[in-house]
PDB file of C-alpha atoms in Angstrom:
ATOM      1  CA  MET A  21     -11.305  12.487 -14.381  1.00 74.00           C
ATOM      2  CA  LYS A  22     -14.701  11.492 -12.597  1.00 86.00           C
ATOM      3  CA  THR A  23     -14.900   7.708 -12.324  1.00 92.00           C
ATOM      4  CA  ARG A  24     -17.763   7.453  -9.961  1.00 94.00           C
ATOM      5  CA  PHE A  25     -21.356   6.909 -11.323  1.00 94.00           C
ATOM      6  CA  ASN A  26     -24.564   6.562  -9.370  1.00 94.00           C
ATOM      7  CA  ARG A  27     -27.853   6.782 -11.271  1.00 94.00           C
ATOM      8  CA  ARG A  28     -29.878   7.933  -8.303  1.00 94.00           C
ATOM      9  CA  PHE A  29     -27.503  10.721  -7.301  1.00 95.00           C
ATOM     10  CA  GLU A  30     -27.272  11.754 -10.962  1.00 95.00           C
ATOM     11  CA  LYS A  31     -30.789  12.304 -11.190  1.00 96.00           C
ATOM     12  CA  ASP A  32     -30.979  14.220  -7.813  1.00 95.00           C
ATOM     13  CA  LYS A  33     -31.058  17.874  -8.510  1.00 96.00           C
ATOM     14  CA  THR A  34     -31.440  19.131  -4.869  1.00 96.00           C
ATOM     15  CA  PRO A  35     -28.990  21.980  -4.200  1.00 96.00           C
ATOM     16  CA  SER A  36     -26.167  20.900  -2.033  1.00 97.00           C
ATOM     17  CA  ARG A  37     -26.698  23.540   0.523  1.00 97.00           C
ATOM     18  CA  THR A  38     -30.245  22.510   0.865  1.00 96.00           C
ATOM     19  CA  VAL A  39     -29.100  18.869   1.526  1.00 96.00           C
ATOM     20  CA  LEU A  40     -26.759  20.000   4.180  1.00 96.00           C
ATOM     21  CA  GLU A  41     -29.227  22.322   5.848  1.00 95.00           C
ATOM     22  CA  ARG A  42     -31.898  19.557   6.030  1.00 94.00           C
ATOM     23  CA  TYR A  43     -29.255  17.149   7.332  1.00 94.00           C
ATOM     24  CA  ARG A  44     -28.159  19.561  10.044  1.00 93.00           C
ATOM     25  CA  GLN A  45     -31.793  20.280  11.035  1.00 92.00           C
ATOM     26  CA  ASP A  46     -32.354  16.553  11.479  1.00 90.00           C
ATOM     27  CA  VAL A  47     -29.340  16.092  13.605  1.00 90.00           C
ATOM     28  CA  GLN A  48     -30.315  18.995  15.791  1.00 87.00           C
ATOM     29  CA  ASP A  49     -33.912  18.113  16.184  1.00 85.00           C
ATOM     30  CA  ASN A  50     -33.619  14.233  16.483  1.00 79.00           C
ATOM     31  CA  GLU A  51     -32.074  13.348  19.576  1.00 65.00           C
ATOM     32  CA  ASP A  52     -32.231   9.622  18.776  1.00 58.00           C
ATOM     33  CA  GLN A  53     -30.436  10.093  15.422  1.00 56.00           C
ATOM     34  CA  ASP A  54     -26.995   8.340  15.284  1.00 56.00           C
ATOM     35  CA  GLU A  55     -24.643  11.347  14.749  1.00 55.00           C
ATOM     36  CA  ASP A  56     -22.223   8.857  13.108  1.00 57.00           C
ATOM     37  CA  ASP A  57     -24.793   8.025  10.482  1.00 57.00           C
ATOM     38  CA  ASP A  58     -23.666  10.459   7.557  1.00 61.00           C
ATOM     39  CA  SER A  59     -25.703   8.740   4.818  1.00 71.00           C
ATOM     40  CA  GLY A  60     -27.794  11.875   4.628  1.00 86.00           C
ATOM     41  CA  LEU A  61     -24.680  13.591   3.190  1.00 93.00           C
ATOM     42  CA  GLY A  62     -24.149  11.003   0.427  1.00 94.00           C
ATOM     43  CA  LEU A  63     -25.281  13.279  -2.427  1.00 95.00           C
ATOM     44  CA  LEU A  64     -22.515  15.791  -1.439  1.00 97.00           C
ATOM     45  CA  ASP A  65     -19.901  13.153  -1.181  1.00 96.00           C
ATOM     46  CA  TYR A  66     -20.909  11.901  -4.662  1.00 96.00           C
ATOM     47  CA  ARG A  67     -20.659  15.386  -6.184  1.00 97.00           C
ATOM     48  CA  GLY A  68     -17.454  16.080  -4.503  1.00 97.00           C
ATOM     49  CA  GLY A  69     -17.099  19.451  -6.494  1.00 97.00           C
ATOM     50  CA  LYS A  70     -15.820  22.873  -5.448  1.00 97.00           C
ATOM     51  CA  GLU A  71     -19.269  23.820  -4.050  1.00 98.00           C
ATOM     52  CA  GLU A  72     -19.258  20.921  -1.852  1.00 98.00           C
ATOM     53  CA  TYR A  73     -15.697  21.441  -0.743  1.00 98.00           C
ATOM     54  CA  GLN A  74     -16.534  25.036   0.087  1.00 98.00           C
ATOM     55  CA  LEU A  75     -19.505  24.096   2.234  1.00 98.00           C
ATOM     56  CA  GLY A  76     -17.251  21.857   4.206  1.00 98.00           C
ATOM     57  CA  ALA A  77     -14.805  24.558   4.656  1.00 98.00           C
ATOM     58  CA  GLU A  78     -17.333  27.162   5.656  1.00 98.00           C
ATOM     59  CA  TYR A  79     -19.060  24.698   8.278  1.00 98.00           C
ATOM     60  CA  SER A  80     -15.545  23.797   9.603  1.00 98.00           C
ATOM     61  CA  GLU A  81     -14.924  27.435  10.411  1.00 98.00           C
ATOM     62  CA  SER A  82     -18.262  28.025  12.179  1.00 98.00           C
ATOM     63  CA  SER A  83     -18.509  29.283  15.681  1.00 98.00           C
ATOM     64  CA  ASP A  84     -20.962  26.363  16.422  1.00 97.00           C
ATOM     65  CA  PRO A  85     -19.330  23.079  17.299  1.00 97.00           C
ATOM     66  CA  LEU A  86     -22.097  21.127  15.733  1.00 96.00           C
ATOM     67  CA  ASP A  87     -21.323  22.898  12.417  1.00 97.00           C
ATOM     68  CA  ARG A  88     -17.683  22.230  12.694  1.00 98.00           C
ATOM     69  CA  ALA A  89     -18.358  18.511  13.268  1.00 97.00           C
ATOM     70  CA  LEU A  90     -20.651  18.478  10.191  1.00 97.00           C
ATOM     71  CA  GLY A  91     -17.686  20.435   8.288  1.00 98.00           C
ATOM     72  CA  ALA A  92     -15.444  17.370   9.140  1.00 98.00           C
ATOM     73  CA  LYS A  93     -18.025  14.893   7.883  1.00 96.00           C
ATOM     74  CA  ILE A  94     -18.342  16.652   4.618  1.00 97.00           C
ATOM     75  CA  LEU A  95     -14.701  16.915   4.084  1.00 98.00           C
ATOM     76  CA  ALA A  96     -14.263  13.149   4.769  1.00 97.00           C
ATOM     77  CA  GLN A  97     -15.393  11.477   1.747  1.00 95.00           C
ATOM     78  CA  LEU A  98     -15.701  14.157  -1.118  1.00 97.00           C
ATOM     79  CA  GLY A  99     -15.606  12.352  -4.550  1.00 96.00           C
ATOM     80  CA  TRP A 100     -15.696   8.894  -2.968  1.00 95.00           C
ATOM     81  CA  ASP A 101     -12.804   6.925  -4.457  1.00 93.00           C
ATOM     82  CA  ASP A 102     -11.916   9.825  -6.632  1.00 95.00           C
ATOM     83  CA  GLN A 103     -10.642  11.712  -3.491  1.00 95.00           C
ATOM     84  CA  THR A 104     -11.521  15.137  -4.704  1.00 97.00           C
ATOM     85  CA  PHE A 105     -10.075  18.086  -2.893  1.00 97.00           C
ATOM     86  CA  LEU A 106      -7.828  15.750  -0.956  1.00 96.00           C
ATOM     87  CA  GLU A 107      -5.035  17.879   0.233  1.00 95.00           C
ATOM     88  CA  GLU A 108      -7.287  20.866   1.115  1.00 96.00           C
ATOM     89  CA  SER A 109      -9.539  18.658   3.081  1.00 97.00           C
ATOM     90  CA  VAL A 110      -6.674  16.992   5.035  1.00 97.00           C
ATOM     91  CA  GLU A 111      -5.249  20.252   5.952  1.00 96.00           C
ATOM     92  CA  ARG A 112      -8.646  21.473   7.368  1.00 98.00           C
ATOM     93  CA  LEU A 113      -9.074  18.238   9.128  1.00 98.00           C
ATOM     94  CA  VAL A 114      -5.612  18.217  10.754  1.00 97.00           C
ATOM     95  CA  LYS A 115      -6.614  21.753  11.979  1.00 97.00           C
ATOM     96  CA  LEU A 116      -9.795  20.435  13.500  1.00 98.00           C
ATOM     97  CA  LEU A 117      -7.860  18.027  15.613  1.00 98.00           C
ATOM     98  CA  ASP A 118      -6.818  21.098  17.799  1.00 97.00           C
ATOM     99  CA  ASP A 119     -10.328  22.161  18.281  1.00 98.00           C
ATOM    100  CA  ALA A 120     -11.577  22.721  21.919  1.00 97.00           C
ATOM    101  CA  ASP A 121     -14.789  20.529  21.456  1.00 98.00           C
ATOM    102  CA  PRO A 122     -14.021  16.637  21.855  1.00 98.00           C
ATOM    103  CA  ASN A 123     -16.818  15.914  19.413  1.00 97.00           C
ATOM    104  CA  VAL A 124     -15.303  18.105  16.675  1.00 98.00           C
ATOM    105  CA  VAL A 125     -11.799  16.408  17.235  1.00 98.00           C
ATOM    106  CA  TYR A 126     -13.528  13.092  17.129  1.00 98.00           C
ATOM    107  CA  SER A 127     -15.349  13.711  13.871  1.00 97.00           C
ATOM    108  CA  ALA A 128     -12.052  15.052  12.270  1.00 98.00           C
ATOM    109  CA  ALA A 129     -10.194  12.004  13.339  1.00 97.00           C
ATOM    110  CA  VAL A 130     -12.853   9.629  11.963  1.00 97.00           C
ATOM    111  CA  ALA A 131     -12.832  11.812   8.795  1.00 97.00           C
ATOM    112  CA  LEU A 132      -9.146  11.356   8.440  1.00 96.00           C
ATOM    113  CA  SER A 133      -9.640   7.604   8.364  1.00 95.00           C
ATOM    114  CA  HIS A 134     -11.416   8.107   4.916  1.00 94.00           C
ATOM    115  CA  ARG A 135      -8.631  10.390   3.568  1.00 92.00           C
ATOM    116  CA  SER A 136      -5.617   8.042   4.526  1.00 80.00           C
ATOM    117  CA  SER A 137      -3.126  10.786   4.653  1.00 83.00           C
ATOM    118  CA  GLU A 138       0.272  10.202   6.098  1.00 85.00           C
ATOM    119  CA  ARG A 139       0.293  14.089   7.047  1.00 87.00           C
ATOM    120  CA  ALA A 140      -2.257  13.169   9.868  1.00 93.00           C
ATOM    121  CA  ILE A 141      -0.575  10.249  11.529  1.00 95.00           C
ATOM    122  CA  ILE A 142       1.910  12.161  13.803  1.00 93.00           C
ATOM    123  CA  ARG A 143      -0.881  14.468  15.075  1.00 95.00           C
ATOM    124  CA  LEU A 144      -3.344  11.460  15.616  1.00 97.00           C
ATOM    125  CA  VAL A 145      -0.676   9.579  17.341  1.00 97.00           C
ATOM    126  CA  SER A 146      -0.101  12.500  19.785  1.00 97.00           C
ATOM    127  CA  LEU A 147      -3.753  12.267  20.755  1.00 98.00           C
ATOM    128  CA  SER A 148      -3.740   8.584  21.329  1.00 97.00           C
ATOM    129  CA  SER A 149      -3.418   9.057  24.981  1.00 97.00           C
ATOM    130  CA  HIS A 150      -5.725  12.074  25.355  1.00 98.00           C
ATOM    131  CA  GLU A 151      -7.765  11.861  28.599  1.00 98.00           C
ATOM    132  CA  ASP A 152     -11.128  11.915  26.745  1.00 98.00           C
ATOM    133  CA  ALA A 153     -12.281   8.441  25.617  1.00 98.00           C
ATOM    134  CA  LEU A 154     -14.208   9.973  22.642  1.00 98.00           C
ATOM    135  CA  ILE A 155     -11.141  11.444  21.251  1.00 98.00           C
ATOM    136  CA  ARG A 156      -9.284   8.310  21.581  1.00 98.00           C
ATOM    137  CA  PHE A 157     -12.024   6.367  20.021  1.00 98.00           C
ATOM    138  CA  GLY A 158     -11.760   8.790  16.971  1.00 98.00           C
ATOM    139  CA  VAL A 159      -8.023   8.289  16.810  1.00 98.00           C
ATOM    140  CA  ALA A 160      -8.396   4.552  16.683  1.00 98.00           C
ATOM    141  CA  HIS A 161     -10.517   5.108  13.531  1.00 97.00           C
ATOM    142  CA  GLY A 162      -8.056   7.554  11.999  1.00 97.00           C
ATOM    143  CA  LEU A 163      -5.051   5.361  12.715  1.00 96.00           C
ATOM    144  CA  ALA A 164      -6.509   2.289  11.293  1.00 94.00           C
ATOM    145  CA  ALA A 165      -6.450   3.703   7.852  1.00 85.00           C
ATOM    146  CA  GLY A 166      -2.648   3.253   7.207  1.00 84.00           C
ATOM    147  CA  GLU A 167       0.342   1.006   7.944  1.00 91.00           C
ATOM    148  CA  ALA A 168       2.904   3.371   9.231  1.00 94.00           C
ATOM    149  CA  PRO A 169       4.664   1.744  12.243  1.00 95.00           C
ATOM    150  CA  GLU A 170       4.005   4.621  14.643  1.00 96.00           C
ATOM    151  CA  ALA A 171       0.272   4.214  13.849  1.00 96.00           C
ATOM    152  CA  ILE A 172       0.362   0.559  14.344  1.00 97.00           C
ATOM    153  CA  ALA A 173       2.216   0.949  17.656  1.00 97.00           C
ATOM    154  CA  ALA A 174      -0.357   3.451  18.859  1.00 98.00           C
ATOM    155  CA  LEU A 175      -3.304   1.035  17.796  1.00 98.00           C
ATOM    156  CA  ILE A 176      -1.549  -1.664  19.879  1.00 98.00           C
ATOM    157  CA  GLN A 177      -1.529   0.571  22.822  1.00 98.00           C
ATOM    158  CA  LEU A 178      -5.205   1.483  22.183  1.00 98.00           C
ATOM    159  CA  SER A 179      -6.113  -2.218  21.888  1.00 98.00           C
ATOM    160  CA  LYS A 180      -5.449  -2.196  25.828  1.00 98.00           C
ATOM    161  CA  ASP A 181      -7.485   0.901  26.577  1.00 98.00           C
ATOM    162  CA  GLU A 182      -9.725   1.235  29.540  1.00 98.00           C
ATOM    163  CA  ASP A 183     -12.597   2.199  27.334  1.00 98.00           C
ATOM    164  CA  ARG A 184     -14.504  -0.815  25.833  1.00 98.00           C
ATOM    165  CA  ASP A 185     -15.187   1.080  22.531  1.00 98.00           C
ATOM    166  CA  VAL A 186     -11.759   2.295  22.157  1.00 98.00           C
ATOM    167  CA  ARG A 187     -10.391  -1.251  22.507  1.00 98.00           C
ATOM    168  CA  ASP A 188     -12.900  -2.612  20.273  1.00 98.00           C
ATOM    169  CA  TYR A 189     -12.128  -0.538  17.362  1.00 98.00           C
ATOM    170  CA  ALA A 190      -8.428  -0.668  17.926  1.00 98.00           C
ATOM    171  CA  VAL A 191      -8.606  -4.562  17.892  1.00 98.00           C
ATOM    172  CA  PHE A 192     -10.828  -4.386  14.801  1.00 98.00           C
ATOM    173  CA  GLY A 193      -8.213  -2.015  12.990  1.00 97.00           C
ATOM    174  CA  LEU A 194      -5.335  -4.267  13.986  1.00 98.00           C
ATOM    175  CA  GLY A 195      -7.236  -7.405  12.919  1.00 97.00           C
ATOM    176  CA  SER A 196      -9.163  -6.374   9.814  1.00 97.00           C
ATOM    177  CA  ARG A 197      -8.281  -3.043   8.501  1.00 96.00           C
ATOM    178  CA  ILE A 198      -4.529  -3.085   8.408  1.00 95.00           C
ATOM    179  CA  GLU A 199      -2.609  -5.797   6.561  1.00 95.00           C
ATOM    180  CA  CYS A 200       0.505  -5.533   8.768  1.00 95.00           C
ATOM    181  CA  ASP A 201       1.517  -9.029  10.038  1.00 97.00           C
ATOM    182  CA  THR A 202       4.228  -8.595  12.735  1.00 97.00           C
ATOM    183  CA  PRO A 203       4.927 -10.410  16.044  1.00 98.00           C
ATOM    184  CA  GLU A 204       3.820  -7.354  17.910  1.00 98.00           C
ATOM    185  CA  VAL A 205       0.487  -7.196  16.051  1.00 98.00           C
ATOM    186  CA  ARG A 206      -0.141 -10.912  16.520  1.00 98.00           C
ATOM    187  CA  GLU A 207       0.637 -10.529  20.280  1.00 98.00           C
ATOM    188  CA  ALA A 208      -1.659  -7.705  20.626  1.00 98.00           C
ATOM    189  CA  LEU A 209      -4.481  -9.625  18.950  1.00 98.00           C
ATOM    190  CA  TYR A 210      -3.744 -12.714  21.113  1.00 98.00           C
ATOM    191  CA  ALA A 211      -3.889 -10.580  24.308  1.00 98.00           C
ATOM    192  CA  ALA A 212      -7.328  -9.328  23.183  1.00 98.00           C
ATOM    193  CA  LEU A 213      -8.633 -12.900  23.357  1.00 97.00           C
ATOM    194  CA  GLN A 214      -8.570 -12.419  27.096  1.00 97.00           C
ATOM    195  CA  ASP A 215     -10.950  -9.507  26.960  1.00 97.00           C
ATOM    196  CA  ALA A 216     -14.225  -9.836  28.876  1.00 95.00           C
ATOM    197  CA  ASP A 217     -16.106  -8.557  25.870  1.00 96.00           C
ATOM    198  CA  SER A 218     -17.111 -11.264  23.266  1.00 94.00           C
ATOM    199  CA  GLU A 219     -17.149  -8.744  20.224  1.00 96.00           C
ATOM    200  CA  ILE A 220     -13.538  -7.738  21.028  1.00 98.00           C
ATOM    201  CA  ARG A 221     -12.499 -11.226  21.275  1.00 97.00           C
ATOM    202  CA  GLY A 222     -14.133 -11.971  18.094  1.00 97.00           C
ATOM    203  CA  GLU A 223     -12.337  -9.211  16.278  1.00 98.00           C
ATOM    204  CA  ALA A 224      -9.061 -10.720  17.628  1.00 98.00           C
ATOM    205  CA  LEU A 225     -10.040 -14.100  16.345  1.00 98.00           C
ATOM    206  CA  VAL A 226     -10.810 -12.810  12.895  1.00 98.00           C
ATOM    207  CA  GLY A 227      -7.321 -10.948  12.809  1.00 98.00           C
ATOM    208  CA  LEU A 228      -5.464 -14.023  13.820  1.00 98.00           C
ATOM    209  CA  ALA A 229      -7.465 -16.287  11.442  1.00 98.00           C
ATOM    210  CA  GLU A 230      -6.462 -13.893   8.561  1.00 98.00           C
ATOM    211  CA  ARG A 231      -2.873 -14.151   9.434  1.00 98.00           C
ATOM    212  CA  LYS A 232      -3.109 -18.017   9.899  1.00 97.00           C
ATOM    213  CA  ASP A 233      -1.663 -17.848  13.292  1.00 98.00           C
ATOM    214  CA  PRO A 234      -1.249 -21.396  14.665  1.00 97.00           C
ATOM    215  CA  ARG A 235      -2.867 -20.577  17.843  1.00 98.00           C
ATOM    216  CA  VAL A 236      -6.231 -19.470  16.483  1.00 98.00           C
ATOM    217  CA  LYS A 237      -7.727 -22.857  16.067  1.00 98.00           C
ATOM    218  CA  GLU A 238      -7.663 -23.577  19.673  1.00 98.00           C
ATOM    219  CA  ALA A 239      -8.762 -20.171  20.458  1.00 97.00           C
ATOM    220  CA  ILE A 240     -11.864 -20.538  18.296  1.00 97.00           C
ATOM    221  CA  LEU A 241     -12.742 -23.870  19.888  1.00 97.00           C
ATOM    222  CA  GLY A 242     -12.158 -22.274  23.371  1.00 95.00           C
ATOM    223  CA  GLU A 243     -14.578 -19.498  22.249  1.00 95.00           C
ATOM    224  CA  TRP A 244     -17.286 -21.875  21.561  1.00 95.00           C
ATOM    225  CA  LYS A 245     -17.214 -23.414  25.070  1.00 91.00           C
ATOM    226  CA  THR A 246     -18.730 -20.076  26.289  1.00 81.00           C
ATOM    227  CA  ASP A 247     -22.374 -19.553  26.597  1.00 72.00           C
ATOM    228  CA  GLU A 248     -22.522 -17.184  23.528  1.00 78.00           C
ATOM    229  CA  VAL A 249     -21.288 -18.151  19.996  1.00 86.00           C
ATOM    230  CA  SER A 250     -20.521 -14.910  18.428  1.00 91.00           C
ATOM    231  CA  VAL A 251     -20.821 -14.257  14.634  1.00 95.00           C
ATOM    232  CA  LEU A 252     -17.235 -13.099  14.613  1.00 97.00           C
ATOM    233  CA  SER A 253     -16.018 -16.435  15.792  1.00 97.00           C
ATOM    234  CA  LEU A 254     -18.050 -18.005  13.027  1.00 97.00           C
ATOM    235  CA  GLU A 255     -16.237 -15.508  10.635  1.00 98.00           C
ATOM    236  CA  ALA A 256     -12.882 -16.496  11.836  1.00 98.00           C
ATOM    237  CA  ALA A 257     -13.851 -20.170  11.302  1.00 98.00           C
ATOM    238  CA  GLU A 258     -14.867 -19.294   7.817  1.00 98.00           C
ATOM    239  CA  VAL A 259     -11.484 -17.646   7.190  1.00 98.00           C
ATOM    240  CA  LEU A 260      -9.555 -20.515   8.632  1.00 97.00           C
ATOM    241  CA  GLY A 261     -11.729 -23.134   6.667  1.00 97.00           C
ATOM    242  CA  ASP A 262     -10.620 -26.139   9.001  1.00 97.00           C
ATOM    243  CA  PRO A 263     -12.709 -29.190   8.558  1.00 97.00           C
ATOM    244  CA  ASP A 264     -12.285 -29.894  12.231  1.00 97.00           C
ATOM    245  CA  PHE A 265     -14.634 -27.258  12.927  1.00 97.00           C
ATOM    246  CA  LEU A 266     -17.676 -28.959  11.016  1.00 97.00           C
ATOM    247  CA  PRO A 267     -18.973 -31.165  13.979  1.00 96.00           C
ATOM    248  CA  PHE A 268     -19.249 -27.899  16.071  1.00 95.00           C
ATOM    249  CA  LEU A 269     -20.764 -25.792  13.199  1.00 96.00           C
ATOM    250  CA  LEU A 270     -23.372 -28.514  12.340  1.00 95.00           C
ATOM    251  CA  GLU A 271     -24.308 -28.763  15.948  1.00 92.00           C
ATOM    252  CA  PHE A 272     -24.823 -24.947  16.105  1.00 91.00           C
ATOM    253  CA  GLN A 273     -27.064 -25.247  12.880  1.00 88.00           C
ATOM    254  CA  GLU A 274     -29.271 -27.761  14.641  1.00 87.00           C
ATOM    255  CA  MET A 275     -29.480 -25.528  17.800  1.00 83.00           C
ATOM    256  CA  ILE A 276     -29.972 -22.123  16.164  1.00 78.00           C
ATOM    257  CA  ASP A 277     -33.264 -20.333  16.589  1.00 71.00           C
ATOM    258  CA  SER A 278     -35.018 -20.005  13.294  1.00 63.00           C
ATOM    259  CA  GLU A 279     -35.755 -16.426  14.193  1.00 64.00           C
ATOM    260  CA  GLU A 280     -32.115 -15.493  14.553  1.00 62.00           C
ATOM    261  CA  GLU A 281     -30.837 -12.547  12.611  1.00 77.00           C
ATOM    262  CA  ASP A 282     -30.253 -13.381   8.825  1.00 85.00           C
ATOM    263  CA  TYR A 283     -26.563 -12.376   8.960  1.00 86.00           C
ATOM    264  CA  VAL A 284     -25.908 -14.906  11.676  1.00 89.00           C
ATOM    265  CA  LEU A 285     -27.408 -17.620   9.789  1.00 90.00           C
ATOM    266  CA  ASP A 286     -25.660 -16.538   6.685  1.00 92.00           C
ATOM    267  CA  GLN A 287     -22.369 -16.474   8.545  1.00 95.00           C
ATOM    268  CA  LEU A 288     -22.858 -19.922   9.844  1.00 95.00           C
ATOM    269  CA  ASN A 289     -23.683 -21.282   6.657  1.00 95.00           C
ATOM    270  CA  ALA A 290     -20.509 -19.624   5.000  1.00 97.00           C
ATOM    271  CA  ALA A 291     -18.462 -21.086   7.713  1.00 97.00           C
ATOM    272  CA  ILE A 292     -19.879 -24.535   7.067  1.00 97.00           C
ATOM    273  CA  ALA A 293     -19.280 -24.218   3.470  1.00 97.00           C
ATOM    274  CA  ALA A 294     -15.692 -23.022   3.858  1.00 97.00           C
ATOM    275  CA  CYS A 295     -14.852 -25.886   6.257  1.00 97.00           C
ATOM    276  CA  GLU A 296     -16.477 -28.419   3.950  1.00 96.00           C
ATOM    277  CA  ALA A 297     -14.352 -27.077   1.020  1.00 94.00           C
ATOM    278  CA  GLY A 298     -11.332 -27.561   3.124  1.00 88.00           C
ATOM    279  CA  ARG A 299     -11.829 -31.307   3.492  1.00 89.00           C
ATOM    280  CA  PRO A 300      -9.187 -33.455   1.641  1.00 85.00           C
ATOM    281  CA  SER A 301     -10.412 -34.631  -1.636  1.00 74.00           C
TER     282      SER A 301
END
């Protein structure tokens, strides 16, 4: 039974093939377009019917790697939460993991992160040490969709990857996408606090804060001694809600540039509110 409803998509009568062909042309013509931006396929995802599945299947079997990657994107989110054509889509996406083109494998791995299928885990894990960083990056996406022990073990390994983007997503997956709370996960997140990249450290802080790790308070305060106060460190402070953070947060509030991005200001205010709420009554 269809549970999804979107008024704009319900009114849009554009044929699905036309939507796909326009999207493909935009990707091909616009070198600056983010290939990971699949918002142009939202109508196909929403409809999620037999026609849309068949389009995904058709494109996934094309001789053109661009089409095969688009096929993976179509098969990724058919039916939104209704997960239409789930088994058929997973079967095709797993097959695409054997593709000769790294971008197709990457797209299939990312698509599987939306399908959350146990069937894909073993194959994704086998690719976690692939020589191509793009493929490992896709695998980090795919493995962050579940809680299987072998998937978590591979994510822990990817959190130490030589490639910055792979490490970043693996730490995000361990910290925020999975709920598993084991000593191994915590130690991987704690180790990521030593990363040179502030975003990766921030993802680790959030993950440790969510798990109420006793070491995270000092880690957050240590992060604020650096030249950059990351928005993720503020998110971690909000999660922890410790009143001892208030003097630092209020100081940041006075120092922050009024032209700062709204999301930074919003996160700072949210952290202040959470820490104020944590005060003893």
